[in-house]
mmCIF file of C-alpha atoms in Angstrom:
data_model
loop_
_atom_site.group_PDB
_atom_site.id
_atom_site.type_symbol
_atom_site.label_atom_id
_atom_site.label_comp_id
_atom_site.label_asym_id
_atom_site.label_seq_id
_atom_site.Cartn_x
_atom_site.Cartn_y
_atom_site.Cartn_z
ATOM 1 C CA MET A 1253 13.582 -59.306 -103.758
ATOM 2 C CA ARG A 1254 14.593 -62.879 -104.734
ATOM 3 C CA PRO A 1255 11.335 -63.506 -106.640
ATOM 4 C CA LEU A 1256 11.648 -60.523 -108.829
ATOM 5 C CA LYS A 1257 15.402 -61.161 -109.349
ATOM 6 C CA ALA A 1258 14.528 -64.857 -110.339
ATOM 7 C CA VAL A 1259 12.119 -63.425 -113.057
ATOM 8 C CA ALA A 1260 14.675 -60.980 -114.183
ATOM 9 C CA THR A 1261 17.271 -63.649 -114.546
ATOM 10 C CA ALA A 1262 14.886 -66.005 -116.504
ATOM 11 C CA LEU A 1263 13.821 -62.953 -118.707
ATOM 12 C CA ARG A 1264 17.353 -62.127 -119.696
ATOM 13 C CA SER A 1265 18.134 -65.790 -120.532
ATOM 14 C CA ILE A 1266 14.833 -65.845 -122.778
ATOM 15 C CA ALA A 1267 16.033 -62.644 -124.348
ATOM 16 C CA SER A 1268 19.351 -64.185 -125.119
ATOM 17 C CA GLY A 1269 17.807 -67.300 -126.844
ATOM 18 C CA ASP A 1270 17.487 -69.707 -124.102
ATOM 19 C CA PHE A 1271 13.748 -70.423 -124.191
ATOM 20 C CA SER A 1272 13.935 -73.144 -121.580
ATOM 21 C CA ALA A 1273 14.700 -70.872 -118.594
ATOM 22 C CA ARG A 1274 12.179 -70.497 -115.899
ATOM 23 C CA ALA A 1275 11.903 -68.643 -112.820
ATOM 24 C CA LYS A 1276 11.871 -70.439 -109.507
ATOM 25 C CA ALA A 1277 9.480 -69.695 -106.572
ATOM 26 C CA THR A 1278 10.935 -69.214 -102.922
ATOM 27 C CA HIS A 1279 9.305 -70.034 -99.703
ATOM 28 C CA SER A 1280 9.551 -66.330 -98.992
ATOM 29 C CA SER A 1281 7.727 -65.102 -101.879
ATOM 30 C CA PHE A 1282 4.721 -62.856 -101.320
ATOM 31 C CA SER A 1283 1.473 -63.798 -103.230
ATOM 32 C CA GLU A 1284 1.710 -61.167 -105.910
ATOM 33 C CA ALA A 1285 5.152 -62.300 -106.678
ATOM 34 C CA GLU A 1286 4.226 -65.868 -106.734
ATOM 35 C CA ALA A 1287 1.471 -65.104 -109.265
ATOM 36 C CA LEU A 1288 4.024 -63.188 -111.317
ATOM 37 C CA ILE A 1289 6.198 -66.279 -111.410
ATOM 38 C CA VAL A 1290 3.512 -68.648 -112.558
ATOM 39 C CA ASP A 1291 2.355 -66.342 -115.057
ATOM 40 C CA PHE A 1292 6.021 -65.685 -116.143
ATOM 41 C CA ASN A 1293 6.654 -69.449 -116.477
ATOM 42 C CA ALA A 1294 3.295 -70.199 -118.438
ATOM 43 C CA MET A 1295 4.533 -67.514 -120.982
ATOM 44 C CA ALA A 1296 8.080 -68.961 -121.202
ATOM 45 C CA ALA A 1297 6.337 -72.396 -121.723
ATOM 46 C CA ARG A 1298 4.291 -71.160 -124.675
ATOM 47 C CA LEU A 1299 7.367 -69.232 -126.096
ATOM 48 C CA GLU A 1300 9.366 -72.557 -126.081
ATOM 49 C CA ARG A 1301 6.894 -74.395 -127.771
ATOM 50 C CA ALA A 1302 6.453 -71.637 -130.489
ATOM 51 C CA GLU A 1303 10.264 -71.851 -130.943
ATOM 52 C CA GLU A 1304 10.064 -75.471 -131.540
ATOM 53 C CA GLU A 1305 7.146 -75.188 -133.800
ATOM 54 C CA LEU A 1306 9.228 -72.491 -135.821
ATOM 55 C CA LYS A 1307 12.068 -74.923 -136.266
ATOM 56 C CA TYR A 1308 9.634 -77.661 -137.423
ATOM 57 C CA SER A 1309 7.871 -75.134 -139.672
ATOM 58 C CA ASN A 1310 11.131 -74.107 -141.312
ATOM 59 C CA SER A 1311 12.040 -77.722 -142.141
ATOM 60 C CA ALA A 1312 8.540 -78.668 -143.308
ATOM 61 C CA THR A 1313 8.519 -75.633 -145.562
ATOM 62 C CA ALA A 1314 11.720 -76.644 -147.412
ATOM 63 C CA HIS A 1315 10.470 -80.112 -147.621
ATOM 64 C CA GLU A 1316 7.057 -78.905 -149.146
ATOM 65 C CA LEU A 1317 8.810 -76.479 -151.657
ATOM 66 C CA ARG A 1318 11.380 -78.885 -152.733
ATOM 67 C CA THR A 1319 8.997 -81.618 -154.534
ATOM 68 C CA PRO A 1320 7.452 -79.064 -157.012
ATOM 69 C CA SER A 1321 10.770 -77.369 -157.460
ATOM 70 C CA THR A 1322 12.519 -80.583 -158.101
ATOM 71 C CA VAL A 1323 9.847 -81.446 -160.555
ATOM 72 C CA LEU A 1324 10.222 -78.110 -162.509
ATOM 73 C CA LEU A 1325 13.915 -78.368 -162.629
ATOM 74 C CA GLY A 1326 13.949 -81.974 -164.055
ATOM 75 C CA SER A 1327 11.240 -81.181 -166.691
ATOM 76 C CA LEU A 1328 12.935 -78.035 -167.688
ATOM 77 C CA GLN A 1329 16.462 -79.450 -168.076
ATOM 78 C CA GLY A 1330 14.900 -82.387 -170.062
ATOM 79 C CA LEU A 1331 13.209 -79.959 -172.390
ATOM 80 C CA SER A 1332 16.421 -77.728 -172.768
ATOM 81 C CA GLU A 1333 18.536 -80.845 -173.374
ATOM 82 C CA GLY A 1334 16.136 -82.604 -175.944
ATOM 83 C CA VAL A 1335 15.647 -85.531 -173.567
ATOM 84 C CA VAL A 1336 12.033 -84.804 -173.157
ATOM 85 C CA GLU A 1337 9.552 -84.278 -175.783
ATOM 86 C CA PRO A 1338 7.344 -81.004 -175.463
ATOM 87 C CA SER A 1339 3.755 -81.730 -175.398
ATOM 88 C CA SER A 1340 0.577 -79.912 -174.071
ATOM 89 C CA GLU A 1341 0.405 -82.383 -171.291
ATOM 90 C CA LEU A 1342 3.781 -81.581 -170.060
ATOM 91 C CA TYR A 1343 3.152 -77.920 -170.231
ATOM 92 C CA GLU A 1344 -0.004 -78.342 -168.232
ATOM 93 C CA LEU A 1345 2.019 -80.346 -165.462
ATOM 94 C CA LEU A 1346 4.473 -77.352 -165.308
ATOM 95 C CA ILE A 1347 1.867 -75.030 -164.879
ATOM 96 C CA CYS A 1348 0.082 -76.955 -162.374
ATOM 97 C CA GLN A 1349 3.401 -77.107 -160.490
ATOM 98 C CA VAL A 1350 3.908 -73.235 -160.676
ATOM 99 C CA LYS A 1351 0.405 -72.769 -159.345
ATOM 100 C CA ASP A 1352 1.170 -75.132 -156.302
ATOM 101 C CA LEU A 1353 4.139 -73.021 -155.675
ATOM 102 C CA THR A 1354 2.367 -69.709 -155.792
ATOM 103 C CA GLY A 1355 -0.412 -71.024 -153.875
ATOM 104 C CA MET A 1356 1.849 -72.472 -151.093
ATOM 105 C CA VAL A 1357 3.808 -69.036 -150.857
ATOM 106 C CA GLU A 1358 0.489 -67.078 -150.502
ATOM 107 C CA ASP A 1359 -0.860 -69.523 -147.759
ATOM 108 C CA LEU A 1360 2.494 -69.350 -145.862
ATOM 109 C CA ARG A 1361 2.191 -65.458 -145.977
ATOM 110 C CA THR A 1362 -1.502 -65.465 -144.897
ATOM 111 C CA PHE A 1363 -0.719 -67.813 -142.073
ATOM 112 C CA ASP A 1364 2.231 -66.211 -140.625
ATOM 113 C CA LEU A 1365 0.522 -62.697 -140.957
ATOM 114 C CA ALA A 1366 -2.437 -63.991 -139.077
ATOM 115 C CA ASN A 1367 -0.288 -65.704 -136.443
ATOM 116 C CA ALA A 1368 1.656 -62.583 -135.768
ATOM 117 C CA GLY A 1369 -1.662 -60.481 -135.591
ATOM 118 C CA THR A 1370 -0.566 -58.341 -138.379
ATOM 119 C CA LEU A 1371 -3.032 -59.845 -140.986
ATOM 120 C CA GLU A 1372 -5.369 -56.796 -142.027
ATOM 121 C CA ILE A 1373 -9.048 -57.366 -141.276
ATOM 122 C CA ASP A 1374 -11.711 -54.991 -142.068
ATOM 123 C CA LEU A 1375 -14.701 -55.506 -139.635
ATOM 124 C CA GLU A 1376 -18.116 -54.958 -140.693
ATOM 125 C CA GLU A 1377 -21.708 -56.548 -140.341
ATOM 126 C CA VAL A 1378 -21.630 -59.707 -142.257
ATOM 127 C CA ASP A 1379 -24.336 -61.966 -143.056
ATOM 128 C CA LEU A 1380 -22.631 -65.532 -143.178
ATOM 129 C CA THR A 1381 -25.542 -66.883 -145.082
ATOM 130 C CA MET A 1382 -25.052 -64.634 -147.963
ATOM 131 C CA GLU A 1383 -21.330 -65.220 -147.942
ATOM 132 C CA ALA A 1384 -21.729 -68.995 -147.934
ATOM 133 C CA GLU A 1385 -24.083 -68.821 -150.986
ATOM 134 C CA VAL A 1386 -21.412 -66.772 -152.776
ATOM 135 C CA VAL A 1387 -18.574 -69.172 -152.108
ATOM 136 C CA ILE A 1388 -20.815 -72.279 -153.023
ATOM 137 C CA SER A 1389 -21.782 -70.515 -156.264
ATOM 138 C CA SER A 1390 -18.315 -69.716 -157.286
ATOM 139 C CA MET A 1391 -17.071 -73.411 -156.506
ATOM 140 C CA GLU A 1392 -20.053 -75.148 -158.405
ATOM 141 C CA GLN A 1393 -17.688 -76.183 -161.216
ATOM 142 C CA LYS A 1394 -14.998 -77.582 -158.833
ATOM 143 C CA LEU A 1395 -17.634 -79.296 -156.477
ATOM 144 C CA ALA A 1396 -19.336 -81.051 -159.551
ATOM 145 C CA SER A 1397 -15.840 -82.205 -160.753
ATOM 146 C CA ALA A 1398 -15.374 -83.758 -157.217
ATOM 147 C CA GLY A 1399 -18.675 -85.437 -157.424
ATOM 148 C CA ILE A 1400 -19.949 -83.572 -154.212
ATOM 149 C CA THR A 1401 -23.493 -82.711 -153.667
ATOM 150 C CA ILE A 1402 -23.991 -79.600 -151.597
ATOM 151 C CA GLU A 1403 -26.986 -79.434 -148.958
ATOM 152 C CA ARG A 1404 -27.606 -76.097 -147.399
ATOM 153 C CA GLU A 1405 -28.867 -75.657 -143.892
ATOM 154 C CA PHE A 1406 -28.767 -71.896 -143.323
ATOM 155 C CA GLY A 1407 -29.914 -70.179 -140.336
ATOM 156 C CA ARG A 1408 -29.287 -66.736 -139.071
ATOM 157 C CA GLY A 1409 -25.568 -65.803 -138.953
ATOM 158 C CA VAL A 1410 -25.098 -62.068 -138.795
ATOM 159 C CA VAL A 1411 -21.749 -61.047 -137.124
ATOM 160 C CA LEU A 1412 -19.180 -58.196 -137.016
ATOM 161 C CA ALA A 1413 -16.235 -59.796 -139.243
ATOM 162 C CA ASP A 1414 -14.011 -59.366 -142.343
ATOM 163 C CA PRO A 1415 -16.341 -60.513 -145.196
ATOM 164 C CA ARG A 1416 -13.373 -61.479 -147.440
ATOM 165 C CA ARG A 1417 -11.624 -63.597 -144.893
ATOM 166 C CA MET A 1418 -15.072 -65.319 -144.030
ATOM 167 C CA ARG A 1419 -15.245 -66.268 -147.662
ATOM 168 C CA GLN A 1420 -11.660 -67.450 -147.437
ATOM 169 C CA VAL A 1421 -12.573 -69.573 -144.540
ATOM 170 C CA LEU A 1422 -15.578 -71.508 -146.340
ATOM 171 C CA LEU A 1423 -13.536 -71.690 -149.434
ATOM 172 C CA ALA A 1424 -10.826 -73.536 -147.744
ATOM 173 C CA LEU A 1425 -13.313 -75.924 -145.969
ATOM 174 C CA LEU A 1426 -15.146 -76.901 -149.123
ATOM 175 C CA ASP A 1427 -11.737 -77.209 -150.939
ATOM 176 C CA ASN A 1428 -10.685 -79.525 -148.217
ATOM 177 C CA ALA A 1429 -13.854 -81.625 -148.796
ATOM 178 C CA CYS A 1430 -13.026 -81.823 -152.535
ATOM 179 C CA ARG A 1431 -9.683 -83.181 -151.785
ATOM 180 C CA TYR A 1432 -10.523 -85.589 -149.129
ATOM 181 C CA ALA A 1433 -14.170 -86.463 -149.403
ATOM 182 C CA PRO A 1434 -14.751 -86.728 -153.078
ATOM 183 C CA GLY A 1435 -18.253 -88.214 -154.044
ATOM 184 C CA SER A 1436 -19.674 -87.096 -150.705
ATOM 185 C CA THR A 1437 -22.460 -85.234 -149.547
ATOM 186 C CA VAL A 1438 -21.281 -81.940 -147.903
ATOM 187 C CA VAL A 1439 -23.696 -80.030 -145.699
ATOM 188 C CA VAL A 1440 -23.053 -76.351 -145.289
ATOM 189 C CA GLN A 1441 -24.650 -74.536 -142.111
ATOM 190 C CA THR A 1442 -24.811 -71.066 -140.923
ATOM 191 C CA PHE A 1443 -25.752 -70.494 -137.346
ATOM 192 C CA THR A 1444 -26.169 -68.151 -134.187
ATOM 193 C CA ALA A 1445 -25.720 -69.890 -130.938
ATOM 194 C CA GLU A 1446 -25.669 -68.112 -127.460
ATOM 195 C CA ASN A 1447 -22.845 -65.197 -127.928
ATOM 196 C CA ARG A 1448 -21.429 -66.262 -131.270
ATOM 197 C CA ALA A 1449 -22.132 -67.057 -134.900
ATOM 198 C CA GLY A 1450 -20.388 -69.173 -137.523
ATOM 199 C CA MET A 1451 -20.235 -71.880 -140.259
ATOM 200 C CA ARG A 1452 -20.130 -75.692 -140.316
ATOM 201 C CA CYS A 1453 -19.153 -77.763 -143.104
ATOM 202 C CA LEU A 1454 -20.116 -81.539 -142.678
ATOM 203 C CA ASP A 1455 -19.193 -84.411 -145.097
ATOM 204 C CA THR A 1456 -19.941 -87.947 -145.527
ATOM 205 C CA GLY A 1457 -16.547 -88.965 -146.616
ATOM 206 C CA PRO A 1458 -13.915 -91.306 -144.947
ATOM 207 C CA GLY A 1459 -13.649 -89.018 -141.951
ATOM 208 C CA MET A 1460 -10.485 -88.755 -139.778
ATOM 209 C CA PRO A 1461 -9.326 -90.877 -136.751
ATOM 210 C CA LEU A 1462 -9.655 -89.532 -133.339
ATOM 211 C CA ASP A 1463 -5.829 -89.595 -132.773
ATOM 212 C CA ALA A 1464 -5.399 -87.595 -135.990
ATOM 213 C CA GLN A 1465 -7.850 -84.900 -135.290
ATOM 214 C CA ALA A 1466 -5.532 -83.282 -132.646
ATOM 215 C CA ARG A 1467 -3.124 -82.389 -135.459
ATOM 216 C CA ALA A 1468 -5.588 -81.544 -137.857
ATOM 217 C CA PHE A 1469 -5.044 -77.888 -137.691
ATOM 218 C CA ASP A 1470 -1.037 -78.159 -137.743
ATOM 219 C CA ARG A 1471 0.673 -76.572 -140.677
ATOM 220 C CA PHE A 1472 1.767 -79.108 -143.302
ATOM 221 C CA TRP A 1473 0.113 -81.901 -141.398
ATOM 222 C CA ARG A 1474 -1.375 -84.778 -143.478
ATOM 223 C CA GLY A 1475 -2.476 -88.025 -141.987
ATOM 224 C CA GLY A 1476 -3.012 -91.444 -143.374
ATOM 225 C CA ASP A 1477 -3.644 -92.580 -147.052
ATOM 226 C CA SER A 1478 -6.770 -90.661 -147.381
ATOM 227 C CA ARG A 1479 -4.827 -87.276 -146.715
ATOM 228 C CA ALA A 1480 -1.699 -88.108 -148.628
ATOM 229 C CA ARG A 1481 0.341 -85.799 -150.814
ATOM 230 C CA THR A 1482 -1.512 -87.128 -153.948
ATOM 231 C CA CYS A 1483 -4.524 -85.265 -152.831
ATOM 232 C CA GLY A 1484 -2.722 -82.029 -153.607
ATOM 233 C CA GLY A 1485 -2.882 -78.791 -151.657
ATOM 234 C CA SER A 1486 -0.262 -76.994 -149.515
ATOM 235 C CA GLY A 1487 -1.190 -78.662 -146.289
ATOM 236 C CA LEU A 1488 -1.911 -75.115 -144.805
ATOM 237 C CA GLY A 1489 -5.652 -74.913 -145.374
ATOM 238 C CA LEU A 1490 -7.225 -75.801 -142.170
ATOM 239 C CA SER A 1491 -4.415 -74.086 -140.161
ATOM 240 C CA ILE A 1492 -5.154 -70.931 -142.096
ATOM 241 C CA VAL A 1493 -8.863 -71.338 -141.235
ATOM 242 C CA ARG A 1494 -7.948 -71.500 -137.545
ATOM 243 C CA ALA A 1495 -5.583 -68.548 -137.509
ATOM 244 C CA ILE A 1496 -8.276 -66.356 -139.258
ATOM 245 C CA ALA A 1497 -11.115 -67.358 -136.724
ATOM 246 C CA ARG A 1498 -8.670 -66.649 -133.777
ATOM 247 C CA LEU A 1499 -7.783 -63.354 -135.318
ATOM 248 C CA HIS A 1500 -11.555 -62.558 -135.008
ATOM 249 C CA HIS A 1501 -11.212 -63.748 -131.365
ATOM 250 C CA GLY A 1502 -13.066 -66.966 -132.384
ATOM 251 C CA ASP A 1503 -11.864 -70.562 -133.226
ATOM 252 C CA ALA A 1504 -12.035 -73.560 -135.634
ATOM 253 C CA THR A 1505 -12.693 -77.055 -134.318
ATOM 254 C CA ILE A 1506 -13.666 -80.522 -135.343
ATOM 255 C CA ILE A 1507 -17.038 -81.197 -133.971
ATOM 256 C CA ASP A 1508 -19.154 -84.432 -133.532
ATOM 257 C CA SER A 1509 -21.205 -85.523 -136.510
ATOM 258 C CA ASP A 1510 -24.568 -86.922 -136.181
ATOM 259 C CA SER A 1511 -23.839 -89.116 -139.211
ATOM 260 C CA GLU A 1512 -21.546 -92.141 -139.052
ATOM 261 C CA GLY A 1513 -18.275 -91.276 -140.586
ATOM 262 C CA GLY A 1514 -17.279 -88.082 -142.115
ATOM 263 C CA LEU A 1515 -15.667 -84.913 -140.996
ATOM 264 C CA ALA A 1516 -17.471 -81.996 -139.281
ATOM 265 C CA LEU A 1517 -15.661 -78.722 -139.214
ATOM 266 C CA GLU A 1518 -17.079 -75.628 -137.206
ATOM 267 C CA VAL A 1519 -15.745 -72.097 -137.476
ATOM 268 C CA TRP A 1520 -17.102 -69.339 -135.255
ATOM 269 C CA VAL A 1521 -16.533 -65.818 -134.148
ATOM 270 C CA PRO A 1522 -18.027 -63.988 -131.253
ATOM 271 C CA LEU A 1523 -21.133 -61.655 -131.930
ATOM 272 C CA VAL A 1524 -19.047 -58.649 -130.242
ATOM 273 C CA GLN A 1525 -15.637 -58.208 -131.106
ATOM 274 C CA HIS A 1526 -13.119 -56.774 -128.541
ATOM 275 C CA PRO A 1527 -10.029 -54.563 -129.185
ATOM 276 C CA PHE A 1528 -6.708 -56.284 -129.265
ATOM 277 C CA GLU A 1529 -4.572 -55.636 -126.042
ATOM 278 C CA ASP A 1530 -0.970 -55.013 -126.244
ATOM 279 C CA GLY A 1531 0.824 -57.373 -123.935
ATOM 280 C CA ASP A 1532 4.271 -56.042 -124.243
ATOM 281 C CA GLY A 1533 4.790 -55.380 -120.385
ATOM 282 C CA ALA A 1534 5.417 -51.881 -120.700
ATOM 283 C CA ASN A 1535 3.539 -50.896 -117.541
ATOM 284 C CA LEU A 1536 4.992 -53.630 -115.181
ATOM 285 C CA GLY A 1537 7.275 -51.113 -113.492
ATOM 286 C CA ALA A 1538 4.148 -49.046 -112.327
ATOM 287 C CA ALA A 1539 2.179 -52.203 -111.357
ATOM 288 C CA PHE A 1540 4.954 -53.168 -109.138
ATOM 289 C CA ARG A 1541 5.628 -49.892 -107.692
ATOM 290 C CA SER A 1542 1.913 -50.017 -106.214
ATOM 291 C CA GLY A 1543 2.949 -53.248 -104.214
ATOM 292 C CA SER A 1544 4.260 -52.890 -100.719
ATOM 293 C CA GLY A 1545 7.807 -54.115 -99.512
ATOM 294 C CA VAL A 1546 9.400 -54.408 -103.164
ATOM 295 C CA ALA A 1547 12.892 -53.422 -103.094
ATOM 296 C CA SER A 1548 13.649 -50.531 -105.796
ATOM 297 C CA ARG A 1549 16.641 -52.446 -107.102
ATOM 298 C CA ALA A 1550 14.641 -55.613 -107.723
ATOM 299 C CA GLU A 1551 12.007 -53.656 -109.571
ATOM 300 C CA ALA A 1552 14.709 -51.852 -111.589
ATOM 301 C CA SER A 1553 16.306 -55.118 -112.485
ATOM 302 C CA LEU A 1554 13.104 -56.647 -113.455
ATOM 303 C CA VAL A 1555 12.004 -53.701 -115.622
ATOM 304 C CA THR A 1556 15.531 -53.668 -117.316
ATOM 305 C CA ALA A 1557 15.128 -57.371 -118.067
ATOM 306 C CA VAL A 1558 11.772 -56.670 -119.623
ATOM 307 C CA ALA A 1559 13.214 -54.122 -121.844
ATOM 308 C CA ASP A 1560 15.819 -56.575 -122.866
ATOM 309 C CA PHE A 1561 13.142 -59.186 -123.492
ATOM 310 C CA SER A 1562 11.014 -56.707 -125.631
ATOM 311 C CA ARG A 1563 13.769 -56.609 -128.083
ATOM 312 C CA CYS A 1564 13.852 -60.378 -128.850
ATOM 313 C CA ASP A 1565 11.779 -61.845 -131.556
ATOM 314 C CA ARG A 1566 8.224 -61.292 -130.252
ATOM 315 C CA SER A 1567 6.672 -63.097 -133.205
ATOM 316 C CA LEU A 1568 7.460 -66.343 -131.723
ATOM 317 C CA LEU A 1569 4.696 -65.492 -129.206
ATOM 318 C CA TYR A 1570 2.014 -65.792 -131.743
#
């Protein structure tokens, strides 16, 4: 009874907003209860990290939106008061700031939907080589302006995925190369390896230090002079890439590059997609009823706590 009461008490604390709550195991715990406590504490730790990330994200979002908003406000006030002379260059700057704001809002929306598992994806058989060619062709002018030379190393890459999202992924990778590796050679690869298929983007630019690579997919993260704000962008590109990949049960990672320097990014999805599972704990009661020696009052307490927990903000779990 004690192990289940410990989990129920911790669940209620988390439901009330105390994400640091943990269940404590006792020497008298039977094996199933010990496993439950371990799994519960792992979930609680993940939830606590998610809550900390959310707090950081809110602060970072406000900071990122403040800069273009300040530029817009100052310029418009100057124009209205006659302090600033209107010019085509100024209007172009204002339009650029509005585009940055619009792009950032859309990137935030895409990232949040993907992390919450509510971003719509339409799975169909996709030839990644064909999608890569479409993206490269659509970016020819931008790639040329950045002085980037594209090399294609296409292999077989047929997978069940959302073609629009796969194009969005490669678009973000090439846009990242344009911003942070101008004048470099970028190799775009499509591949199939074992039970997965994907795309790689390898550039010969300045690369990224090893200590920075661990944070490369964090939202709003920019590290060092080579990835400063002056390069533009929302700071969400790679985080969106990873979110989309994971929505397809795949991932996005930085891999070792054969060439010296540069950055090598890989995005992959499994060849076989599996349906999402609902982890809301609705069947916990039935699972515990199948165990022997579990007191009904402890079980009822746990199920009630699960119900309380299910009403808290579940979006933090993603």
